[in-house]
Amino acid sequence: MTALPESDAAHRETANAPGDPGARLLLRVGDFVEPLTRFDRSHLSMAESRHDVISVMMRQTYRAVFEVGRSEGFGALPEGVAEVADAAALARESEAQLAASRTALAAKLTAWAAEHGEDPLAKPTVADCFVQLPPLGFVDLCKTCNATGLLICSNCKGAKEFTCETCNGRGALDCQTCEMTGEITCNTCKGMGTVITQKEKKHRNQVTGQTQVEHYQDSQPCAMCGQSGKVKCPMCSGYKEVTCRTCEGRKMIVCAHCEGMGTEKCAACDGHGKRHYAVSLTCSIRETFDTTTRTSDAEIAATLKARGGIEGILQLASSHRATAEANNDTLARDTMASIPVTSIAIGVGEGTAAIRGYGERQDVLDYRNIAAMLLKADMDRLDVAGAGTTLFPPKVTDELHAALSDVLASEANVAIAMAGAKADADETAREFRGAIAADYVKRAGAAVRKGLGRAYWAALARGPAAVLALPLLFAPVDLLMRGAGGGARIAMLIAFMVATFGVAVIGHVLIVRKLQAKLAPAGSPRIRPIIDRLGLTAAWLITAGAVATMLSLIVAGLVSSLFPSG
Ligand SMILES: [Zn+2]
Ligand SMILES: [Zn+2]
Ligand SMILES: [Zn+2]
Ligand SMILES: [Zn+2]
Ligand SMILES: [Zn+2]
């Protein structure tokens, strides 16, 4: 299915190809199907053959479409835009660009058609139809702000600041602490002007000889207020008024809206003072493709339509002729292609398959399940043989081996098995170019998995599975080795586990050889990779490893508890 064998086959064909197209197509089908199945081409017989040359008419159109894109924004024109005076001039100039491009287009299309019109694979590009012109634009000054970008502040009307409302523009407020007297009552003398202190004097009574205490008041002038009873107001320092906190004595408050600028940004032009308007002419090409197949055979018409573009159809054509015609804005090309189509009915067993070869190389786009038809009888036999077997207890028959051997003799079945269970059946079917349909892929995958699995497990059960009992021998050995010490006992236990696993591996190798000899004694296909791919090797080795470990540990535990060494 790769390119190489395909071209090899084509080579061989031309070397000694029969003259009859039907016989040639049958040979080609045989070349493709034979390697997939164990059946040679004698199982394919030609019942009917016909050769036609189908005319396909293809029309390609390429229409150039102009579009005027508009853009606008604040400020001056962007770089690369050619400036015009105003909106009217822009409309005029833009219209002139479009008219000139249209006139040029008709001439360019005509010239292109003369040069490339007869080549169906050539397509006109935008560069072939249109020369990009510079975009045009004009600038409009902002009337709202007289192109300054600024407006008088809506809050202060340009005054920048307001008279302070707290102090009414005085910058100061009456002092509340001294009620505008500039003085407060002296705190030291409480307004008395003098300070009175309690004092005591001690003297000895001459008669009694005792010490007596005499209390008296001492009056001193107040040093704080100099006997006036009043001190300077600490709040206003005697000035009778305090600075206004709101304006901090400035008498005015700055306008918060314009931050003292007196102006604000013009919203109409975002402060740019102007707006620009630009237009740009662009060209694009709209493409259409249409086919008309001149045949009464709907299947041929549908197959050719499904080829998609003109390339796919021309690949099959033996000859083609194209003519192109240009009008004002459209180039239309008509290509008439002649496609040889060979149709044969192939008898496969009791059925028939209608196969078509397209083009001079007779490309078979769909092999119509023809290989699966050949393989069906083998698969039926494997299903019947599989029904006579069981997984538990493992039981197989010679008939299963014989049926499996036939199934694996066909390369397609091996390829399906090797693709694995997770492979997409539709994808695998596509790789077989329709020679094997998706439902056969699913069926064969499941049948080989089941059949080879049963054969493998049954062969294991008949011999190698017995090695799993090997750990039982650990019991007598363990008893004989009493006194050799705990370390020696553990080493012996591990040796038993490893030996059991090793024998399981050897058993697997022998079984695979046995199956190879039974199913494909000539050596093809190789059974080992298929068994690996189906996961049987991993399943057996994991089982053997787990059983060897667990059984060894159980036996060791039983020996210890039944025959305590102490
Ligand atoms: Zn403005
Ligand atoms: Zn303001
Ligand atoms: Zn103030
Ligand atoms: Zn005082
Ligand atoms: Zn005061």
XYZ file of N, CA and C in Angstrom, residues 101-111 129 326-329:
48
model
N -9.424 51.149 -11.504
C -9.099 49.746 -11.215
C -9.972 48.803 -12.030
N -11.229 49.188 -12.196
C -12.159 48.349 -12.977
C -11.736 48.295 -14.435
N -11.373 49.446 -14.950
C -10.950 49.500 -16.352
C -9.697 48.652 -16.541
N -8.742 48.798 -15.603
C -7.498 48.042 -15.700
C -7.763 46.546 -15.569
N -8.728 46.190 -14.695
C -9.036 44.782 -14.448
C -9.425 44.054 -15.734
N -10.311 44.651 -16.502
C -10.782 44.004 -17.728
C -9.597 43.696 -18.649
N -8.682 44.653 -18.768
C -7.513 44.454 -19.630
C -6.583 43.386 -19.052
N -6.408 43.430 -17.717
C -5.513 42.458 -17.074
C -6.054 41.032 -17.210
N -7.376 40.889 -17.037
C -7.978 39.551 -17.151
C -7.832 39.016 -18.577
N -8.042 39.876 -19.542
C -7.922 39.456 -20.941
C -6.493 39.003 -21.229
N -5.518 39.785 -20.737
C -4.111 39.428 -20.958
C -3.772 38.124 -20.250
N -4.635 40.950 -10.946
C -5.860 41.680 -11.277
C -5.850 43.129 -10.840
N -12.537 36.011 -20.716
C -12.597 37.035 -19.680
C -13.647 38.053 -20.049
N -14.433 38.488 -19.065
C -15.279 39.658 -19.291
C -14.834 40.717 -18.273
N -15.697 41.699 -18.014
C -15.278 42.836 -17.186
C -14.575 42.463 -15.891
N -15.183 41.539 -15.121
C -14.611 41.251 -13.811
C -14.418 39.760 -13.562
